[in-house]
């Protein structure tokens, strides 16, 4: 599914994630970031979902960023369908797609936090790829106008684009990726340590799995945390502080062991070189995940991409 032109490095799109997982994030800050991203050279504005945390609700935020922006693509990285009624989720995403004029891509994943399932009374037994595939099918059937509820008419609205937004699978795993070739349009990946080689291997698996399933070439995206030396006296420490806050469901000792190599911490020139390496392996898009809410990061990376 084509979703329009992309700006970035060597033909690869570069997206920016809203700082929704930062502590005490304000609507004003989110609005400022969304405006800067929309008016910059970014290929997408992305944001993720958590339940048992103090981040904004992803589906409510989708409506806001659809109104705050007019150009940039919007991507959820990722929504966990098992935490929602699938018909209501289809309605919310179709509404977001209409509000955004068809600028929506939906990353779907099973999630890795038991506490999010517990917070909404979801069944951990549903945290399977088979269940994810079934829920993705429900989304598409609702978007196609099927009446799945027995009501007097199908649940709408229809999405802006016929067939609805593209669906990308959020995963790190090879088995999960192969299973998703049956229903997903591509990969909403994430590399913990900005590993180009490991991402290249995962991309190769995806290409082979989609080909074997007789599907069109998958859209291949990935993401990683970043901190810039130009905006932080201690970028590696900034990543560490962010992870201590964000990864609160994991023992601190594990986070402390991960932090020294997690994501990217360095200069703009080093970031550009890293992005070029992702472009070389055929990434369609890389989404940068901020580790602070300083809007100067959006402006500096925009200058790098221009």
Short mmCIF file of C-alpha atoms in Angstrom, two decimals:
data_model
loop_
_atom_site.label_atom_id
_atom_site.label_comp_id
_atom_site.label_asym_id
_atom_site.label_seq_id
_atom_site.Cartn_x
_atom_site.Cartn_y
_atom_site.Cartn_z
CA UNK A 1 0.00 0.00 0.00
CA UNK A 2 1.48 3.34 -0.99
CA UNK A 3 1.25 6.10 1.58
CA UNK A 4 2.89 8.95 -0.24
CA UNK A 5 6.35 10.48 -0.56
CA UNK A 6 8.89 10.45 2.22
CA UNK A 7 11.64 12.86 3.20
CA UNK A 8 14.85 11.78 4.87
CA UNK A 9 18.29 10.30 4.18
CA UNK A 10 19.08 8.76 0.79
CA UNK A 11 15.39 8.30 0.01
CA UNK A 12 14.62 6.81 3.44
CA UNK A 13 11.96 8.50 5.54
CA UNK A 14 12.85 9.77 8.98
CA UNK A 15 10.02 10.16 11.47
CA UNK A 16 9.90 11.72 14.91
CA UNK A 17 8.11 10.26 17.93
CA UNK A 18 6.24 12.54 20.31
CA UNK A 19 7.73 12.56 23.85
CA UNK A 20 4.60 10.96 25.29
CA UNK A 21 6.53 8.80 27.77
CA UNK A 22 8.33 11.72 29.41
CA UNK A 23 7.19 12.65 32.94
CA UNK A 24 4.67 15.48 33.34
CA UNK A 25 4.28 15.98 29.60
CA UNK A 26 1.87 18.86 28.88
CA UNK A 27 -0.64 19.41 26.07
CA UNK A 28 1.24 22.58 25.16
CA UNK A 29 4.49 20.65 24.69
CA UNK A 30 2.78 17.98 22.60
CA UNK A 31 1.17 20.68 20.44
CA UNK A 32 4.54 22.40 19.95
CA UNK A 33 6.24 19.16 18.97
CA UNK A 34 3.44 18.21 16.57
CA UNK A 35 3.62 21.60 14.86
CA UNK A 36 7.41 21.44 14.52
CA UNK A 37 7.26 17.91 13.11
CA UNK A 38 4.48 18.80 10.68
CA UNK A 39 6.31 21.85 9.33
CA UNK A 40 9.65 20.06 9.14
CA UNK A 41 11.02 17.47 6.71
CA UNK A 42 9.82 14.49 8.74
CA UNK A 43 8.08 11.59 7.07
CA UNK A 44 5.90 10.72 10.05
CA UNK A 45 4.83 11.68 13.53
CA UNK A 46 4.58 8.61 15.74
CA UNK A 47 3.50 7.75 19.27
CA UNK A 48 2.89 4.60 21.27
CA UNK A 49 0.44 3.18 23.77
CA UNK A 50 0.65 2.26 27.42
CA UNK A 51 -2.17 1.85 29.92
CA UNK A 52 -0.64 1.55 33.41
CA UNK A 53 1.45 4.69 33.00
CA UNK A 54 0.98 8.48 32.95
CA UNK A 55 1.20 8.93 29.16
CA UNK A 56 -1.73 10.33 27.13
CA UNK A 57 -4.29 7.88 25.80
CA UNK A 58 -3.15 6.99 22.29
CA UNK A 59 -6.56 7.06 20.61
CA UNK A 60 -7.51 10.40 22.15
CA UNK A 61 -4.12 11.79 21.15
CA UNK A 62 -4.67 10.57 17.59
CA UNK A 63 -7.62 12.94 17.24
CA UNK A 64 -5.57 15.82 18.60
CA UNK A 65 -2.57 15.33 16.33
CA UNK A 66 -4.87 14.87 13.34
CA UNK A 67 -6.22 18.36 14.09
CA UNK A 68 -2.81 19.86 14.91
CA UNK A 69 -1.17 18.69 11.66
CA UNK A 70 -1.97 18.80 7.96
CA UNK A 71 0.97 17.21 6.12
CA UNK A 72 2.91 14.65 8.11
CA UNK A 73 1.91 10.99 8.24
CA UNK A 74 0.68 9.68 11.62
CA UNK A 75 1.82 6.30 12.91
CA UNK A 76 0.90 4.39 16.05
CA UNK A 77 3.93 2.46 17.35
CA UNK A 78 2.14 0.48 18.60
CA UNK A 79 -1.49 -0.06 19.62
CA UNK A 80 -2.26 -3.34 21.43
CA UNK A 81 -5.66 -4.55 20.13
CA UNK A 82 -6.08 -6.99 23.02
CA UNK A 83 -6.49 -3.99 25.33
CA UNK A 84 -9.53 -2.75 23.37
CA UNK A 85 -12.87 -3.94 22.13
CA UNK A 86 -12.00 -4.65 18.48
CA UNK A 87 -15.10 -3.02 16.99
CA UNK A 88 -14.65 0.14 19.08
CA UNK A 89 -10.97 0.16 18.12
CA UNK A 90 -11.92 -0.07 14.43
CA UNK A 91 -14.30 2.86 14.88
CA UNK A 92 -11.68 4.98 16.69
CA UNK A 93 -8.98 4.30 14.11
CA UNK A 94 -11.32 4.93 11.19
CA UNK A 95 -12.31 8.22 12.81
CA UNK A 96 -8.63 9.13 13.22
CA UNK A 97 -7.95 8.24 9.59
CA UNK A 98 -10.82 10.46 8.44
CA UNK A 99 -9.75 13.36 10.63
CA UNK A 100 -6.23 13.05 9.25
CA UNK A 101 -7.37 12.80 5.63
CA UNK A 102 -5.94 9.31 5.19
CA UNK A 103 -2.56 10.06 6.79
CA UNK A 104 -2.71 7.18 9.30
CA UNK A 105 -0.66 4.00 9.60
CA UNK A 106 -1.44 1.61 12.44
CA UNK A 107 1.23 -0.40 14.17
CA UNK A 108 -0.25 -3.37 16.04
CA UNK A 109 1.46 -5.59 18.60
CA UNK A 110 0.66 -7.92 21.49
CA UNK A 111 2.54 -5.79 24.03
CA UNK A 112 5.06 -6.86 26.64
CA UNK A 113 3.55 -5.57 29.88
CA UNK A 114 1.30 -7.79 31.98
CA UNK A 115 0.21 -4.77 34.03
CA UNK A 116 -1.39 -3.12 30.98
CA UNK A 117 -3.53 -6.21 30.46
CA UNK A 118 -4.44 -6.29 34.15
CA UNK A 119 -5.34 -2.59 34.18
CA UNK A 120 -8.17 -3.09 31.67
CA UNK A 121 -9.13 -6.64 32.66
CA UNK A 122 -7.77 -8.14 29.45
CA UNK A 123 -6.94 -11.85 29.31
CA UNK A 124 -3.22 -12.66 29.09
CA UNK A 125 -4.21 -15.84 27.25
CA UNK A 126 -5.11 -13.58 24.31
CA UNK A 127 -1.54 -12.27 24.04
CA UNK A 128 -0.79 -14.45 21.02
CA UNK A 129 -0.04 -13.82 17.38
CA UNK A 130 -3.11 -15.83 16.39
CA UNK A 131 -5.31 -13.51 18.43
CA UNK A 132 -3.55 -10.46 17.00
CA UNK A 133 -4.21 -11.72 13.48
CA UNK A 134 -7.87 -12.28 14.31
CA UNK A 135 -8.25 -8.77 15.70
CA UNK A 136 -6.53 -7.29 12.66
CA UNK A 137 -9.09 -9.16 10.55
CA UNK A 138 -11.92 -7.63 12.59
CA UNK A 139 -10.53 -4.14 11.97
CA UNK A 140 -10.46 -4.71 8.24
CA UNK A 141 -13.91 -6.29 8.15
CA UNK A 142 -15.44 -3.34 10.03
CA UNK A 143 -13.63 -0.91 7.72
CA UNK A 144 -15.02 -2.83 4.72
CA UNK A 145 -18.55 -2.18 5.98
CA UNK A 146 -19.41 -5.66 7.26
CA UNK A 147 -22.06 -5.76 9.94
CA UNK A 148 -20.35 -7.75 12.69
CA UNK A 149 -22.59 -6.66 15.56
CA UNK A 150 -26.12 -7.51 14.39
CA UNK A 151 -27.12 -3.86 14.79
CA UNK A 152 -29.45 -2.14 12.36
CA UNK A 153 -26.47 -0.91 10.35
CA UNK A 154 -22.70 -1.50 10.20
CA UNK A 155 -20.38 0.34 12.57
CA UNK A 156 -18.87 3.41 10.93
CA UNK A 157 -17.50 5.77 9.90
CA UNK A 158 -15.71 4.33 6.94
CA UNK A 159 -12.00 5.18 6.94
CA UNK A 160 -10.75 7.88 4.60
CA UNK A 161 -8.84 5.38 2.49
CA UNK A 162 -10.63 2.41 0.97
CA UNK A 163 -9.64 -0.65 2.96
CA UNK A 164 -8.50 1.47 5.87
CA UNK A 165 -5.05 2.43 7.16
CA UNK A 166 -2.09 0.18 6.49
CA UNK A 167 -1.42 -2.29 9.31
CA UNK A 168 2.17 -2.84 10.45
CA UNK A 169 3.22 -5.48 12.95
CA UNK A 170 5.25 -4.31 15.91
CA UNK A 171 7.77 -7.01 16.78
CA UNK A 172 11.42 -7.87 17.42
CA UNK A 173 10.96 -11.59 16.77
CA UNK A 174 11.56 -13.71 13.69
CA UNK A 175 8.72 -16.18 14.38
CA UNK A 176 6.27 -13.37 15.02
CA UNK A 177 7.30 -11.65 11.82
CA UNK A 178 6.82 -14.78 9.74
CA UNK A 179 3.38 -15.34 11.24
CA UNK A 180 2.38 -11.74 10.46
CA UNK A 181 3.10 -12.04 6.75
CA UNK A 182 -0.44 -13.38 6.35
CA UNK A 183 -2.11 -10.12 7.40
CA UNK A 184 0.32 -7.22 7.94
CA UNK A 185 1.41 -4.69 5.33
CA UNK A 186 4.86 -4.43 6.86
CA UNK A 187 6.96 -4.06 9.98
CA UNK A 188 6.84 -1.43 12.73
CA UNK A 189 10.16 -2.47 14.21
CA UNK A 190 12.23 -1.28 17.14
CA UNK A 191 15.92 -1.92 17.79
CA UNK A 192 16.97 -1.56 21.42
CA UNK A 193 20.58 -0.77 20.58
CA UNK A 194 20.27 0.81 17.11
CA UNK A 195 21.73 -2.37 15.64
CA UNK A 196 21.91 -2.03 11.86
CA UNK A 197 23.11 -5.57 11.26
CA UNK A 198 20.38 -7.16 13.37
CA UNK A 199 17.76 -4.99 11.68
CA UNK A 200 19.09 -6.02 8.27
CA UNK A 201 18.61 -9.68 9.22
CA UNK A 202 15.04 -9.01 10.38
CA UNK A 203 14.29 -7.14 7.16
CA UNK A 204 15.55 -10.09 5.11
CA UNK A 205 13.27 -12.41 7.07
CA UNK A 206 10.33 -10.11 6.39
CA UNK A 207 11.02 -9.89 2.66
CA UNK A 208 11.26 -13.68 2.40
CA UNK A 209 8.14 -14.30 4.51
CA UNK A 210 5.99 -11.84 2.56
CA UNK A 211 7.21 -13.33 -0.74
CA UNK A 212 6.45 -16.86 0.46
CA UNK A 213 2.96 -15.75 1.49
CA UNK A 214 2.39 -14.20 -1.95
CA UNK A 215 2.06 -10.74 -0.42
CA UNK A 216 3.35 -7.44 -1.83
CA UNK A 217 6.78 -6.29 -0.69
CA UNK A 218 6.44 -5.28 2.98
CA UNK A 219 6.96 -1.77 4.26
CA UNK A 220 10.04 -1.94 6.51
CA UNK A 221 10.39 0.51 9.38
CA UNK A 222 12.33 0.56 12.61
CA UNK A 223 12.92 2.94 15.52
CA UNK A 224 15.36 3.64 18.33
CA UNK A 225 15.86 5.96 21.30
CA UNK A 226 18.13 8.96 20.80
CA UNK A 227 19.83 11.78 22.69
CA UNK A 228 21.94 14.55 21.16
CA UNK A 229 25.21 15.97 22.42
CA UNK A 230 24.03 19.34 21.05
CA UNK A 231 21.12 19.49 23.53
CA UNK A 232 22.47 17.53 26.50
CA UNK A 233 25.71 17.73 28.45
CA UNK A 234 25.37 13.97 29.05
CA UNK A 235 23.39 12.32 26.23
CA UNK A 236 24.11 8.79 27.44
CA UNK A 237 22.92 9.78 30.90
CA UNK A 238 19.79 11.25 29.33
CA UNK A 239 18.99 7.90 27.71
CA UNK A 240 19.59 6.16 31.04
CA UNK A 241 17.28 8.53 32.94
CA UNK A 242 14.56 8.09 30.32
CA UNK A 243 14.76 4.31 30.47
CA UNK A 244 14.62 4.31 34.27
CA UNK A 245 11.30 6.18 34.00
CA UNK A 246 9.84 4.43 30.97
CA UNK A 247 10.87 0.84 31.76
CA UNK A 248 9.41 0.92 35.26
CA UNK A 249 7.95 -2.58 34.94
CA UNK A 250 11.45 -4.07 34.63
CA UNK A 251 13.92 -4.47 37.54
CA UNK A 252 16.22 -1.44 37.74
CA UNK A 253 19.28 -3.68 37.53
CA UNK A 254 18.20 -4.84 34.06
CA UNK A 255 17.58 -1.28 32.90
CA UNK A 256 20.97 -0.21 34.23
CA UNK A 257 22.62 -3.03 32.28
CA UNK A 258 20.77 -2.07 29.08
CA UNK A 259 21.30 1.69 29.27
CA UNK A 260 25.03 1.91 28.31
CA UNK A 261 24.30 0.56 24.80
CA UNK A 262 20.62 1.43 24.35
CA UNK A 263 19.64 3.56 21.38
CA UNK A 264 21.86 6.37 20.15
CA UNK A 265 23.71 9.01 22.16
CA UNK A 266 26.02 11.32 20.23
CA UNK A 267 26.33 14.21 17.83
CA UNK A 268 24.14 15.16 14.90
CA UNK A 269 26.91 14.15 12.48
CA UNK A 270 27.07 10.71 14.10
CA UNK A 271 23.29 10.40 13.92
CA UNK A 272 23.29 11.22 10.23
CA UNK A 273 25.94 8.54 9.61
CA UNK A 274 23.83 6.00 11.51
CA UNK A 275 20.70 6.90 9.57
CA UNK A 276 22.62 6.50 6.31
CA UNK A 277 23.52 2.95 7.35
CA UNK A 278 19.85 2.15 7.92
CA UNK A 279 19.08 3.59 4.50
CA UNK A 280 21.74 1.31 3.01
CA UNK A 281 19.93 -1.83 4.27
CA UNK A 282 16.70 -0.74 2.60
CA UNK A 283 14.76 0.73 5.52
CA UNK A 284 11.71 2.59 4.27
CA UNK A 285 11.62 4.68 7.43
CA UNK A 286 13.37 5.14 10.77
CA UNK A 287 11.43 6.73 13.61
CA UNK A 288 13.49 8.52 16.25
CA UNK A 289 12.30 8.16 19.85
CA UNK A 290 13.26 11.14 22.04
CA UNK A 291 14.52 10.73 25.59
CA UNK A 292 13.62 14.25 26.67
CA UNK A 293 10.87 16.70 25.77
CA UNK A 294 13.22 19.48 24.59
CA UNK A 295 11.78 20.74 21.25
CA UNK A 296 15.24 21.85 20.11
CA UNK A 297 15.82 18.21 19.17
CA UNK A 298 13.08 18.41 16.55
CA UNK A 299 14.57 21.56 15.05
CA UNK A 300 18.18 20.28 15.01
CA UNK A 301 17.31 16.95 13.41
CA UNK A 302 15.18 18.82 10.86
CA UNK A 303 18.26 20.84 9.88
CA UNK A 304 20.20 17.61 9.53
CA UNK A 305 17.56 16.23 7.14
CA UNK A 306 17.16 19.36 4.99
#
